[in-house]
Structures are given as structure tokens and as C-alpha cells.
Amino acid sequence: MGILQRFRSKTDGLNRREVFRTGGALSALMAGAGIRVPRASAAPLNIGSDIYQSIGVRPIINCKGTFTIISGSLSLPEVKRAMDEAGRHYVHMDELMEGVGRRLAEITGAPWGIVTAGCAAAMTHITAACLVGTDPERMQQLPNLHGLKTEVVIPNYSRNVYDHAIRMLGVKIVEVSDAATLEAAFSGRTAMAYVLAGPGDEGPMGTKAVAAIAQRRGVPVLVDAAAEDLTIPNIHLERGATVVTYSGGKCLRGPQCAGLALGDKNLLQAAWANSAPHHAFGRSLKVGKEEIMGMLAAVEMWTRRDHKAEWATWQSWLDTIASRVTKINGVTTKIEMPDSLSNNAPTLVIEWDAAKVGISGQEVSKHLYDTEPRIILAEASGRRGHSPASSVKIMPYMMTPGDEKVAAERLYAVLAKPPKVDAPPSGGSPANVSGRWDAVIEYQRGLAHHVLTFEQKDTALTGTHQGEIVASDLRGAVDGSDVHFAANHRIEGTSLHFGFHGKVAGDQMSGAVDLGEYGAAKFTAHRHQYQYRQG
């Protein structure tokens, strides 16, 4: 019997795990005998209910809301059908968008509409249109702004991480801090004004106030209403906005890779000209015929959905969860109502004392996310040893029928009989880290030199974290040789989180950095050695 035949006979009764365990040695043996080692084949994609599990990805029960990082929303059945049918035919894209724009105007009452590759893409295309219109020479000039208007006015409460979609064209953001300086922010260089929809809409720097000044100066106003309910007639256009943008994959439950822009016909047709399939700045932000028709179907369905019945369903799901968890002594619940049109649904707040129940809010959240079935919660508060008052929040907006029963039982189980969570052992006397430390942060790709300055009182740390561009205060603690501290850097429209966890060894420090949505990094630091030269 040859070696390959012997291998086959030995493995006929083994399961996959046993084959993998012995595979390295067997492969070496076969290779040494001059036998070609076949490459192991991965399990095929299963296009069925376990499509994600078939490639090793764990699905999530969404009790958090419409967040892109957890894939937004589940598209409506009508949307899926529209996308499937749209994919069976060819169509001229300009003719398609003309027909869709006309139909969106009929449904929504807005002057015109276009579909884009997400709300952020709509913001980019509209900004480009405000800068260059449909002049092909100027379209090709972007992002070079020579000879063009170069500024976008934004009230400071509207600065956010998504305004990167505007800044990517190279414009300067003119940030306005109060109503007294709002008008002075507009000049001959102003190409556009931007407002983030939300609680500030009716304030002294809200849409009405901004639009009143912008209209006098012929400046378009863009309102970003990504996660909002679609209002008909549109509340933002009535307040004076030129255009308003929405995410397709949030409350509208359209395609996740689609966005909607409604408003002035001339500006939106120019925005479409600056996007794919045309060769302009927005060429990379392509939306396909399937997403376009799926988005149109979502808007059509918005006018037919029974929104009162949906609200009643969400409330019943929260009642189911509340009824279950309040059977545990010391656990209480309450309902919070939304204060804006974004993620417009009731929220269940579950509260308890971690010292009495035996688990904190953050520990509950982590346990439900790490174990099966996997659940992501809207919010969690309370840390062991720091703040025993604990809570978690359930947002039913994107839950599906049956999720409420799973969430109720999982929450009941973890609160009624908390899993054992070992407190970190004390490391003895705290290391002294006072003073300046020169740090190197090694990202997944690239590195940066930062400066850490600590003031230490017993185990508590305060100080500053100086990055290569911005700086902020830090706060943390030392436990023996273990050190952890965090800083949040405000830059442009967002806040960058740096959470350091490491070990101290004399004048050296090293460990990991939690970067939030940007992943993780490694850091090393050494105590700064001051050099004094006399003379």
C-alpha cells in the first residue's frame, strides 16, 4: 500500500478537527515522499439562512438602531423585489435618474430628487455641484479650487464626523459659534451652508436662520437628515433648505448602499452630473440601477407603511422585555421617548444596582455581545468598582419579530444569575509614572510620535496627550505595574478616542491602544530624559 493510500485509510474515520490537527505532520510526510499536497478547500458559501455563518461571521440581533457599522437596517421585501427585477434589464443611467427624479417629486412633493450611493455621497455630489455646477472644465479641475468659491459655512453644533464628505473636496469650513456672527460668516467665497438636522434645527443658528441669510446671498443650504423619518411635506425644505439628504439604509429600509436627496431640481441635476456614471469627482461614488430602483421602492413604501402600527409593535416588544427582567429583585425599567426624528422610536431603559445584582451594565453589554445568540444593546452604563448604578438600553427600531423574546430571556438570564466576572488582581504599590513620556504608536500601517504627560496622585492619573496634530487632557489610573488611561481628541467634526492599556517597567511603558472604530494599535513609551547644558 502506497503512502497516499495509507493516509486515506487512516483518515477515513476522522472528523475535520482531527484531520486538521494531524494535517501538518501528514503534509510534511507527503511532501518529503515527493507527493503533491493538495490545498485544503474552504467550505462553500451557503446562500441560505446561515449565509454569514458559512464564512465564519456571527450575525447580530440589533437592539441598538440604524448604525452603518452593524449594517444599518433590513431592507423591505418590496425593496428586495425591486432590486431583483431591476437587475434583470439594462437601462441608460441618465434616463433612469430622470424618471426616478420625476417620480420622487410626485411622491414627496419636493421639486426633484436623486438617488446616490448613501447619504454621505449625496453630500459630496451636492458640494461639487455648488462649487462647479455642470461646467465640464471646472468639474475636471476638482479638487483644485483655484478660481472657485472655497468655503462652506457650518454652525458649530452641526459639526460632525460625516462632514468629511464635504471637506473631501478641499473646501474650508467656516465654523460659526453664535447667532451674532452668523451673517458675517458668509462672503463672496461661500459656496454652500450645511446644517445637521436635529434638536438645534429651530434654534438661533438653525435651518431657518441660516437659510434666511443664505437666500439673500444666493448660497444653497444643505440639510443632512440621514437617520430621520421622511416627512411629507418635507419639514427641512419648508424651513428654507435648498436640498435635504437621507440615508437609504436607515429608517426608510431601502438598500444600505443608497441615499436620497430631495430639493431644488437644478442643483440636484447638477449633483447627478458630478457623480457616476459621469467622469467627475464623484465617479468613485457609484450607485447602480438595482440600488436606485430599490431606493425608489423604499420611498414608495414609506407612504404606504402603517407607522402607528409599527410604533405599537415596538412598544409591545419593549413591554415583553420589561415584564421579564422586572421579575428580578432590584431591576426597574422606564421608557424614554425620542426628542428628534432620528431613530424615532421609544427606548427601554433597564436599571439596577450592580453591587446588589452582581454585574455592571458594561459587563452585561459585553457578555451579550460576546456570547450566543449575539445581541448588541443601544447603551450601557456602570463599571465594577467605579459606578454601581447600572443600566442598559434597548432600541427596538431595527429589531425583527422574535428578537424581543430572545432579548428578554438573555437579559433575564444574565441579570438573574450573573456569569462570574473576575476582578483584576491588585498589582501592589502603584508604579510612579509622573512626568513626560515620549511615545511611539504603531498603527496597523504607519506609526506616530506622541507625548504623554502625567500628574499622579496615589493611583489616579491626569495629564495631557499630545498627538502629532491635536492634544487633549487624559485621565486614568495605575494598579501596580498596570496602567490605563484615555484621551479624546477633538479634530474637525469628530472626536478620536485613544484608550491606552499597558505595563510599566522602570522608565519603559508598553501595551495596546484602543482606537474605537479605527481598530487597535500598539504603543511603547520611555520616560523623557531632560538634557541640561551649562554655558
Coordinates of C-alpha atoms in Angstrom, one line a residue:
M1 CA 0.0 0.0 0.0
G2 CA 1.4 3.4 -1.0
I3 CA 1.8 6.3 1.4
L4 CA -1.2 8.2 -0.1
Q5 CA -3.4 5.2 0.2
R6 CA -2.3 4.6 3.8
F7 CA -3.0 8.3 4.5
R8 CA -6.6 7.9 3.1
S9 CA -7.3 4.7 5.1
K10 CA -6.0 6.3 8.3
T11 CA -8.2 9.4 7.9
D12 CA -11.4 7.8 6.6
G13 CA -12.9 7.7 10.2
L14 CA -11.5 11.1 11.4
N15 CA -13.6 14.2 11.7
R16 CA -12.5 17.5 10.3
R17 CA -10.9 18.7 13.5
E18 CA -8.8 15.6 13.8
V19 CA -7.7 15.9 10.2
F20 CA -6.6 19.5 10.8
R21 CA -4.8 18.5 14.0
T22 CA -2.7 15.9 12.3
G23 CA -2.6 17.6 8.9
G24 CA 0.8 19.4 9.5
A25 CA 2.7 16.3 10.2
L26 CA 1.0 14.4 7.4
S27 CA 1.6 17.1 4.9
A28 CA 5.3 17.2 5.8
L29 CA 5.5 13.4 5.4
M30 CA 3.7 13.5 2.0
A31 CA 5.9 16.4 0.8
G32 CA 9.0 14.5 1.8
A33 CA 7.9 11.5 -0.2
G34 CA 7.5 13.7 -3.3
I35 CA 3.7 13.6 -3.2
R36 CA 2.0 16.8 -4.2
V37 CA 0.0 18.1 -1.2
P38 CA -3.5 19.3 -2.2
R39 CA -4.5 22.7 -0.9
A40 CA -7.3 22.5 1.7
S41 CA -10.6 23.8 0.2
A42 CA -12.8 26.1 2.2
A43 CA -16.4 25.3 2.9
P44 CA -18.6 26.8 0.1
L45 CA -20.7 29.9 0.6
N46 CA -24.2 28.8 1.7
I47 CA -26.8 31.1 0.1
G48 CA -29.4 30.5 2.8
S49 CA -30.3 31.5 6.3
D50 CA -26.8 30.7 7.6
I51 CA -25.0 32.7 4.8
Y52 CA -22.9 34.6 7.3
Q53 CA -22.1 31.6 9.5
S54 CA -20.9 29.7 6.4
I55 CA -17.9 32.2 6.1
G56 CA -17.3 32.3 9.9
V57 CA -19.2 35.6 10.6
R58 CA -21.5 35.9 13.6
P59 CA -24.8 37.7 12.9
I60 CA -26.2 40.2 15.4
I61 CA -29.6 40.8 17.0
N62 CA -29.9 44.6 16.6
C63 CA -31.2 46.3 19.8
K64 CA -29.1 49.4 19.0
G65 CA -30.6 51.2 16.0
T66 CA -29.6 52.3 12.5
F67 CA -25.8 52.2 12.6
T68 CA -23.7 51.5 9.5
I69 CA -21.1 49.6 11.4
I70 CA -23.7 46.9 12.2
S71 CA -25.1 47.1 8.6
G72 CA -27.9 49.7 9.0
S73 CA -31.3 48.2 8.6
L74 CA -33.0 45.2 7.0
S75 CA -34.4 46.2 3.6
L76 CA -38.1 45.8 3.0
P77 CA -39.4 42.8 0.9
E78 CA -40.6 45.2 -1.7
V79 CA -37.2 46.7 -1.9
K80 CA -35.6 43.3 -2.4
R81 CA -38.0 42.5 -5.2
A82 CA -37.4 45.9 -6.9
M83 CA -33.7 45.3 -6.9
D84 CA -34.0 41.8 -8.2
E85 CA -36.2 42.9 -11.1
A86 CA -34.0 46.0 -11.8
G87 CA -31.0 43.7 -12.2
R88 CA -32.7 41.7 -15.0
H89 CA -32.5 44.5 -17.5
Y90 CA -30.2 47.1 -19.0
V91 CA -31.1 50.8 -18.9
H92 CA -29.4 54.2 -19.7
M93 CA -28.5 55.7 -16.4
D94 CA -29.2 59.3 -17.2
E95 CA -32.7 58.3 -18.5
L96 CA -33.2 56.2 -15.3
M97 CA -32.3 59.1 -13.0
E98 CA -34.6 61.5 -14.9
G99 CA -37.5 59.1 -14.5
V100 CA -36.7 58.4 -10.8
G101 CA -36.3 62.2 -10.1
R102 CA -39.7 62.9 -11.6
R103 CA -41.3 60.1 -9.6
L104 CA -39.6 61.1 -6.3
A105 CA -41.0 64.6 -6.8
E106 CA -44.5 63.2 -7.3
I107 CA -44.3 61.1 -4.1
T108 CA -42.6 63.5 -1.8
G109 CA -43.9 66.9 -3.0
A110 CA -40.3 68.1 -3.3
P111 CA -39.2 69.8 -6.6
W112 CA -36.9 67.0 -7.5
G113 CA -35.0 64.0 -6.2
I114 CA -32.0 61.8 -6.9
V115 CA -30.6 58.6 -5.5
T116 CA -27.0 58.3 -4.5
A117 CA -24.6 55.8 -3.1
G118 CA -25.5 56.7 0.5
C119 CA -26.2 60.0 2.3
A120 CA -22.6 60.9 2.5
A121 CA -22.2 60.5 -1.3
A122 CA -25.2 62.8 -1.7
M123 CA -23.4 65.5 0.4
T124 CA -20.3 65.1 -1.7
H125 CA -22.1 65.4 -5.0
I126 CA -24.1 68.4 -3.8
T127 CA -21.0 70.2 -2.6
A128 CA -19.3 69.6 -6.0
A129 CA -22.4 71.0 -7.8
C130 CA -22.3 74.1 -5.6
L131 CA -18.6 74.6 -6.5
V132 CA -18.6 73.9 -10.2
G133 CA -22.1 73.5 -11.4
T134 CA -22.1 71.5 -14.7
D135 CA -19.1 73.2 -16.3
P136 CA -17.1 70.2 -17.5
E137 CA -13.8 72.1 -17.3
R138 CA -14.3 73.0 -13.7
M139 CA -15.6 69.5 -13.0
Q140 CA -12.3 68.1 -14.1
Q141 CA -10.4 70.7 -12.1
L142 CA -11.7 69.4 -8.8
P143 CA -10.4 69.1 -6.1
N144 CA -8.2 72.1 -7.2
L145 CA -10.3 75.1 -6.1
H146 CA -8.3 77.7 -7.9
G147 CA -10.7 80.4 -9.1
L148 CA -13.6 78.8 -7.3
K149 CA -15.6 79.6 -4.2
T150 CA -13.8 77.8 -1.4
E151 CA -15.8 78.0 1.9
V152 CA -18.7 76.2 3.5
V153 CA -20.5 77.7 6.5
I154 CA -21.4 75.3 9.3
P155 CA -22.9 76.3 12.7
N156 CA -20.6 74.7 15.4
Y157 CA -23.4 72.5 16.8
S158 CA -23.7 70.9 13.3
R159 CA -20.0 69.9 13.0
N160 CA -19.9 66.1 12.9
V161 CA -17.9 63.1 11.6
Y162 CA -19.9 63.0 8.4
D163 CA -19.0 66.5 7.2
H164 CA -15.8 64.8 5.9
A165 CA -18.0 64.1 2.9
I166 CA -17.9 67.9 2.3
R167 CA -14.3 68.6 3.3
M168 CA -13.0 65.9 0.9
L169 CA -13.4 68.5 -1.9
G170 CA -10.8 70.7 -0.2
V171 CA -13.1 73.4 1.0
K172 CA -12.5 75.4 4.1
I173 CA -15.1 75.0 6.9
V174 CA -16.2 78.3 8.4
E175 CA -17.5 77.3 11.8
V176 CA -20.0 79.7 13.4
S177 CA -20.2 79.8 17.2
D178 CA -23.1 82.2 17.8
A179 CA -26.0 83.9 16.0
A180 CA -24.3 87.3 16.2
T181 CA -21.5 86.2 13.9
L182 CA -23.6 84.0 11.6
E183 CA -24.2 86.6 8.9
A184 CA -20.6 87.8 8.9
A185 CA -19.5 84.2 8.1
F186 CA -21.0 84.5 4.6
S187 CA -18.8 86.1 2.0
G188 CA -18.1 86.1 -1.7
R189 CA -16.1 82.9 -1.1
T190 CA -19.1 81.0 0.4
A191 CA -20.2 78.1 -1.8
M192 CA -22.7 76.4 0.5
A193 CA -24.1 76.2 4.0
Y194 CA -24.6 72.9 5.9
V195 CA -26.9 72.1 8.8
L196 CA -27.1 68.7 10.6
A197 CA -30.8 68.0 11.3
G198 CA -31.6 67.6 15.0
P199 CA -32.6 69.4 18.1
G200 CA -30.8 72.6 17.0
D201 CA -33.0 73.0 13.9
E202 CA -35.2 75.6 15.4
G203 CA -32.6 77.4 17.4
P204 CA -30.9 80.8 16.6
M205 CA -28.5 79.0 14.2
G206 CA -31.0 76.5 12.9
T207 CA -32.1 76.0 9.3
K208 CA -34.5 78.9 9.2
A209 CA -31.8 81.4 10.5
V210 CA -29.1 80.0 8.2
A211 CA -31.5 79.9 5.1
A212 CA -32.7 83.4 5.6
I213 CA -29.1 84.8 5.3
A214 CA -28.1 82.2 2.6
Q215 CA -31.1 83.0 0.4
R216 CA -30.3 86.7 0.3
R217 CA -26.8 85.9 -0.8
G218 CA -27.7 83.2 -3.3
V219 CA -26.0 80.4 -1.3
P220 CA -27.5 76.9 -1.3
V221 CA -28.3 75.3 2.1
L222 CA -27.8 71.5 2.6
V223 CA -29.6 69.8 5.5
D224 CA -28.3 66.4 6.5
A225 CA -31.2 64.3 7.8
A226 CA -29.6 60.9 7.4
A227 CA -31.3 58.9 10.1
E228 CA -34.5 60.8 10.2
D229 CA -38.1 59.9 9.3
L230 CA -39.0 61.2 5.8
T231 CA -41.6 64.0 6.3
I232 CA -44.1 64.8 3.6
P233 CA -44.3 67.7 3.0
N234 CA -40.6 68.0 3.9
I235 CA -40.0 69.9 7.1
H236 CA -36.5 71.0 6.1
L237 CA -37.4 72.3 2.7
E238 CA -40.3 74.2 4.4
R239 CA -37.7 75.8 6.7
G240 CA -35.8 77.1 3.7
A241 CA -33.3 74.4 2.9
T242 CA -32.3 74.1 -0.7
V243 CA -31.8 70.3 -0.5
V244 CA -32.1 67.7 2.2
T245 CA -30.4 64.3 2.2
Y246 CA -31.3 60.9 3.8
S247 CA -29.7 57.5 4.2
G248 CA -31.5 54.8 2.3
G249 CA -30.5 52.1 4.6
K250 CA -31.9 53.5 7.9
C251 CA -35.5 54.3 8.7
L252 CA -36.6 54.1 5.0
R253 CA -35.3 50.4 5.0
G254 CA -34.0 50.7 1.5
P255 CA -30.7 49.5 0.2
Q256 CA -27.9 50.0 2.6
C257 CA -25.7 51.4 -0.2
A258 CA -28.2 54.1 -1.2
G259 CA -29.0 57.6 -0.3
L260 CA -31.8 60.1 -1.2
A261 CA -31.5 63.8 -1.9
L262 CA -34.6 66.0 -2.3
G263 CA -35.0 69.7 -3.2
D264 CA -34.1 72.1 -5.9
K265 CA -34.2 70.5 -9.3
N266 CA -31.4 72.4 -10.9
L267 CA -29.0 71.8 -8.1
L268 CA -29.8 68.1 -7.8
Q269 CA -29.5 67.6 -11.6
A270 CA -26.0 69.2 -11.3
A271 CA -25.2 66.9 -8.4
W272 CA -26.1 63.9 -10.5
A273 CA -23.9 65.2 -13.3
N274 CA -21.0 65.3 -10.8
S275 CA -21.5 61.7 -9.9
A276 CA -21.1 58.3 -11.6
P277 CA -21.5 57.3 -14.4
H278 CA -20.1 60.7 -15.4
H279 CA -16.3 61.2 -15.2
A280 CA -16.1 63.7 -12.4
F281 CA -15.1 64.0 -8.8
G282 CA -17.9 61.7 -7.7
R283 CA -17.1 58.9 -10.2
S284 CA -16.0 56.6 -7.4
L285 CA -19.3 57.0 -5.5
K286 CA -21.2 54.9 -8.0
V287 CA -24.9 53.9 -7.4
G288 CA -26.2 51.0 -9.5
K289 CA -29.6 50.6 -11.2
E290 CA -30.5 48.0 -8.5
E291 CA -30.0 50.4 -5.6
I292 CA -31.7 53.2 -7.5
M293 CA -34.9 51.2 -8.0
G294 CA -34.7 49.7 -4.5
M295 CA -34.5 53.2 -3.1
L296 CA -37.5 54.4 -5.1
A297 CA -39.4 51.4 -3.9
A298 CA -38.5 52.2 -0.3
V299 CA -39.8 55.8 -0.7
E300 CA -43.0 54.4 -2.3
M301 CA -43.5 52.1 0.6
W302 CA -42.8 54.8 3.1
T303 CA -46.1 56.4 2.1
R304 CA -48.0 53.1 2.5
R305 CA -46.5 51.8 5.7
D306 CA -48.7 51.9 8.8
H307 CA -46.4 53.9 11.1
K308 CA -48.8 53.9 14.0
A309 CA -48.9 50.1 13.9
E310 CA -45.1 49.9 13.7
W311 CA -44.8 52.1 16.9
A312 CA -47.3 49.9 18.7
T313 CA -45.3 46.8 17.7
W314 CA -42.1 48.4 19.1
Q315 CA -43.9 49.2 22.3
S316 CA -45.2 45.7 22.7
W317 CA -41.6 44.3 22.2
L318 CA -40.3 46.6 25.0
D319 CA -43.2 45.6 27.2
T320 CA -42.3 41.9 26.7
I321 CA -38.7 42.6 27.7
A322 CA -39.6 44.8 30.7
S323 CA -42.1 42.3 32.0
R324 CA -39.4 39.6 32.0
V325 CA -36.5 41.5 33.6
T326 CA -38.5 43.2 36.3
K327 CA -39.2 39.8 37.8
I328 CA -35.7 40.1 39.2
N329 CA -35.5 41.9 42.6
G330 CA -34.0 45.3 42.2
V331 CA -34.4 45.7 38.4
T332 CA -36.6 48.5 37.2
T333 CA -37.5 49.8 33.8
K334 CA -38.7 53.0 32.2
I335 CA -39.5 54.2 28.6
E336 CA -37.7 57.2 27.0
M337 CA -39.3 58.9 24.1
P338 CA -37.3 60.3 21.2
D339 CA -36.5 64.0 21.1
S340 CA -36.0 64.2 17.3
L341 CA -36.9 62.5 14.0
S342 CA -33.7 60.4 14.0
N343 CA -34.1 56.8 15.2
N344 CA -37.6 57.8 16.0
A345 CA -38.8 55.1 18.4
P346 CA -39.3 54.5 22.1
T347 CA -36.3 53.2 24.1
L348 CA -36.4 50.9 27.1
V349 CA -34.1 51.7 30.0
I350 CA -33.3 48.8 32.3
E351 CA -31.7 49.9 35.7
W352 CA -30.2 48.2 38.7
D353 CA -27.5 48.4 41.4
A354 CA -24.5 46.4 40.3
A355 CA -23.4 45.9 43.9
K356 CA -26.7 44.1 44.7
V357 CA -27.3 42.3 41.4
G358 CA -23.7 41.2 40.9
I359 CA -23.0 42.5 37.4
S360 CA -22.5 46.0 35.9
G361 CA -24.2 47.5 32.9
Q362 CA -21.0 47.4 30.8
E363 CA -20.4 43.8 31.8
V364 CA -24.0 42.8 30.7
S365 CA -23.5 44.6 27.4
K366 CA -20.1 42.8 26.7
H367 CA -21.5 39.4 27.8
L368 CA -24.5 39.6 25.4
Y369 CA -22.2 40.7 22.6
D370 CA -19.6 38.1 23.1
T371 CA -21.9 35.1 23.6
E372 CA -24.6 33.4 21.6
P373 CA -27.1 34.4 20.4
R374 CA -25.2 37.6 19.9
I375 CA -27.0 40.9 20.9
I376 CA -25.9 44.4 20.6
L377 CA -27.5 46.9 23.0
A378 CA -28.1 50.6 22.5
E379 CA -26.2 51.8 25.5
A380 CA -24.7 50.6 28.8
S381 CA -23.5 52.4 31.9
G382 CA -22.0 51.3 35.2
R383 CA -18.5 49.9 35.9
R384 CA -17.4 47.5 38.5
G385 CA -15.6 49.2 41.3
H386 CA -16.4 52.7 39.9
S387 CA -20.1 53.3 39.5
P388 CA -22.5 50.6 40.7
A389 CA -25.6 52.4 39.4
S390 CA -26.0 50.4 36.1
S391 CA -28.3 50.5 33.1
V392 CA -28.7 49.2 29.6
K393 CA -30.9 50.5 26.8
I394 CA -33.0 48.6 24.2
M395 CA -33.8 50.4 20.9
P396 CA -36.5 48.4 19.1
Y397 CA -36.2 50.4 15.8
M398 CA -34.4 47.7 13.9
M399 CA -35.5 44.6 15.7
T400 CA -37.4 41.8 13.9
P401 CA -40.3 39.7 15.2
G402 CA -39.0 37.2 17.7
D403 CA -35.9 39.2 18.7
E404 CA -37.8 40.6 21.7
K405 CA -38.3 37.1 23.2
V406 CA -34.6 36.2 22.7
A407 CA -33.5 39.6 24.2
A408 CA -35.9 39.2 27.2
E409 CA -34.6 35.7 28.0
R410 CA -31.0 36.6 27.6
L411 CA -31.2 39.7 29.8
Y412 CA -33.2 37.8 32.4
A413 CA -30.6 35.0 32.5
V414 CA -27.6 37.3 32.8
L415 CA -29.2 39.5 35.5
A416 CA -30.8 36.7 37.5
K417 CA -27.7 34.6 37.5
P418 CA -24.7 36.7 36.5
P419 CA -21.7 35.0 35.0
K420 CA -18.6 35.1 37.1
V421 CA -16.5 38.1 36.3
D422 CA -13.2 38.0 38.0
A423 CA -12.0 41.4 39.3
P424 CA -8.5 42.2 38.2
P425 CA -5.9 41.3 40.9
S426 CA -4.3 44.2 42.6
G427 CA -0.7 44.7 41.4
G428 CA 0.6 46.1 44.7
S429 CA 2.1 49.5 45.1
P430 CA 1.5 51.7 42.0
A431 CA 4.4 52.4 39.7
N432 CA 5.4 56.1 39.5
V433 CA 4.7 57.4 36.0
S434 CA 4.7 61.2 36.8
G435 CA 6.3 63.4 34.2
R436 CA 6.8 63.4 30.5
W437 CA 6.9 60.2 28.4
D438 CA 7.8 60.1 24.7
A439 CA 5.6 57.5 23.0
V440 CA 5.5 55.8 19.6
I441 CA 2.2 54.5 18.4
E442 CA 2.4 51.7 15.9
Y443 CA -0.8 51.5 13.9
Q444 CA -1.8 48.6 11.6
R445 CA 0.0 50.6 8.9
G446 CA 2.3 53.5 9.9
L447 CA 3.4 55.0 13.2
A448 CA 3.3 58.3 15.0
H449 CA 5.2 60.0 17.7
H450 CA 3.1 61.3 20.7
V451 CA 3.9 62.9 24.0
L452 CA 2.3 61.8 27.3
T453 CA 2.5 64.0 30.4
F454 CA 1.2 62.6 33.7
E455 CA 0.3 64.0 37.1
Q456 CA -0.1 61.2 39.6
K457 CA -1.9 61.2 42.9
D458 CA -1.7 57.8 44.5
T459 CA -3.2 55.6 41.8
A460 CA -5.1 58.3 39.9
L461 CA -3.7 59.8 36.7
T462 CA -4.4 63.1 35.0
G463 CA -2.4 64.9 32.3
T464 CA -2.2 65.6 28.6
H465 CA -1.9 63.6 25.5
Q466 CA -0.2 65.4 22.6
G467 CA -0.7 63.9 19.2
E468 CA 1.0 64.9 16.0
I469 CA -1.9 67.3 15.2
V470 CA -4.1 67.9 18.2
A471 CA -3.9 67.5 22.0
S472 CA -6.3 66.9 24.9
D473 CA -6.4 66.0 28.6
L474 CA -6.1 62.4 29.7
R475 CA -7.4 60.5 32.7
G476 CA -6.6 57.1 34.1
A477 CA -5.1 55.0 36.9
V478 CA -2.1 52.8 37.9
D479 CA -2.5 49.5 39.6
G480 CA 0.9 48.1 40.5
S481 CA 2.7 47.9 37.1
D482 CA -0.6 48.0 35.2
V483 CA -1.5 51.4 33.7
H484 CA -4.6 52.5 31.8
F485 CA -5.6 56.0 30.6
A486 CA -7.7 57.5 27.9
A487 CA -7.9 60.8 25.9
N488 CA -10.4 62.1 23.4
H489 CA -9.0 64.4 20.7
R490 CA -11.5 66.8 19.1
I491 CA -10.5 67.3 15.4
E492 CA -12.6 68.7 12.6
G493 CA -16.1 67.3 13.1
T494 CA -15.3 64.3 15.3
S495 CA -13.6 63.1 18.5
L496 CA -10.8 60.5 18.3
H497 CA -10.6 58.1 21.2
F498 CA -7.3 56.7 22.4
G499 CA -7.6 54.2 25.2
F500 CA -4.2 53.0 26.5
H501 CA -3.6 49.8 28.4
G502 CA -0.1 48.7 29.3
K503 CA 2.7 47.8 31.7
V504 CA 5.3 49.9 33.3
A505 CA 8.8 48.6 33.8
G506 CA 11.1 51.3 35.2
D507 CA 11.4 54.0 32.6
Q508 CA 9.7 52.0 29.9
M509 CA 6.0 51.5 29.2
S510 CA 4.3 49.4 26.5
G511 CA 0.9 48.0 25.6
A512 CA -2.1 48.3 23.4
V513 CA -4.3 51.3 22.3
D514 CA -8.0 51.0 21.7
L515 CA -8.9 53.3 18.8
G516 CA -12.6 52.8 18.8
E517 CA -13.9 52.4 15.2
Y518 CA -10.3 52.6 13.9
G519 CA -9.3 49.4 15.5
A520 CA -6.3 48.9 17.7
A521 CA -2.6 49.8 17.8
K522 CA 0.5 49.1 19.9
F523 CA 2.4 51.7 21.9
T524 CA 5.8 51.9 23.5
A525 CA 6.9 54.9 25.6
H526 CA 10.0 55.9 27.6
R527 CA 10.4 58.5 30.3
H528 CA 11.8 61.7 28.8
Q529 CA 15.4 62.3 29.7
Y530 CA 15.9 66.0 30.1
Q531 CA 19.3 67.3 29.0
Y532 CA 20.8 70.4 30.6
R533 CA 23.8 72.0 29.3
Q534 CA 25.6 74.8 31.2
G535 CA 27.0 77.7 29.4

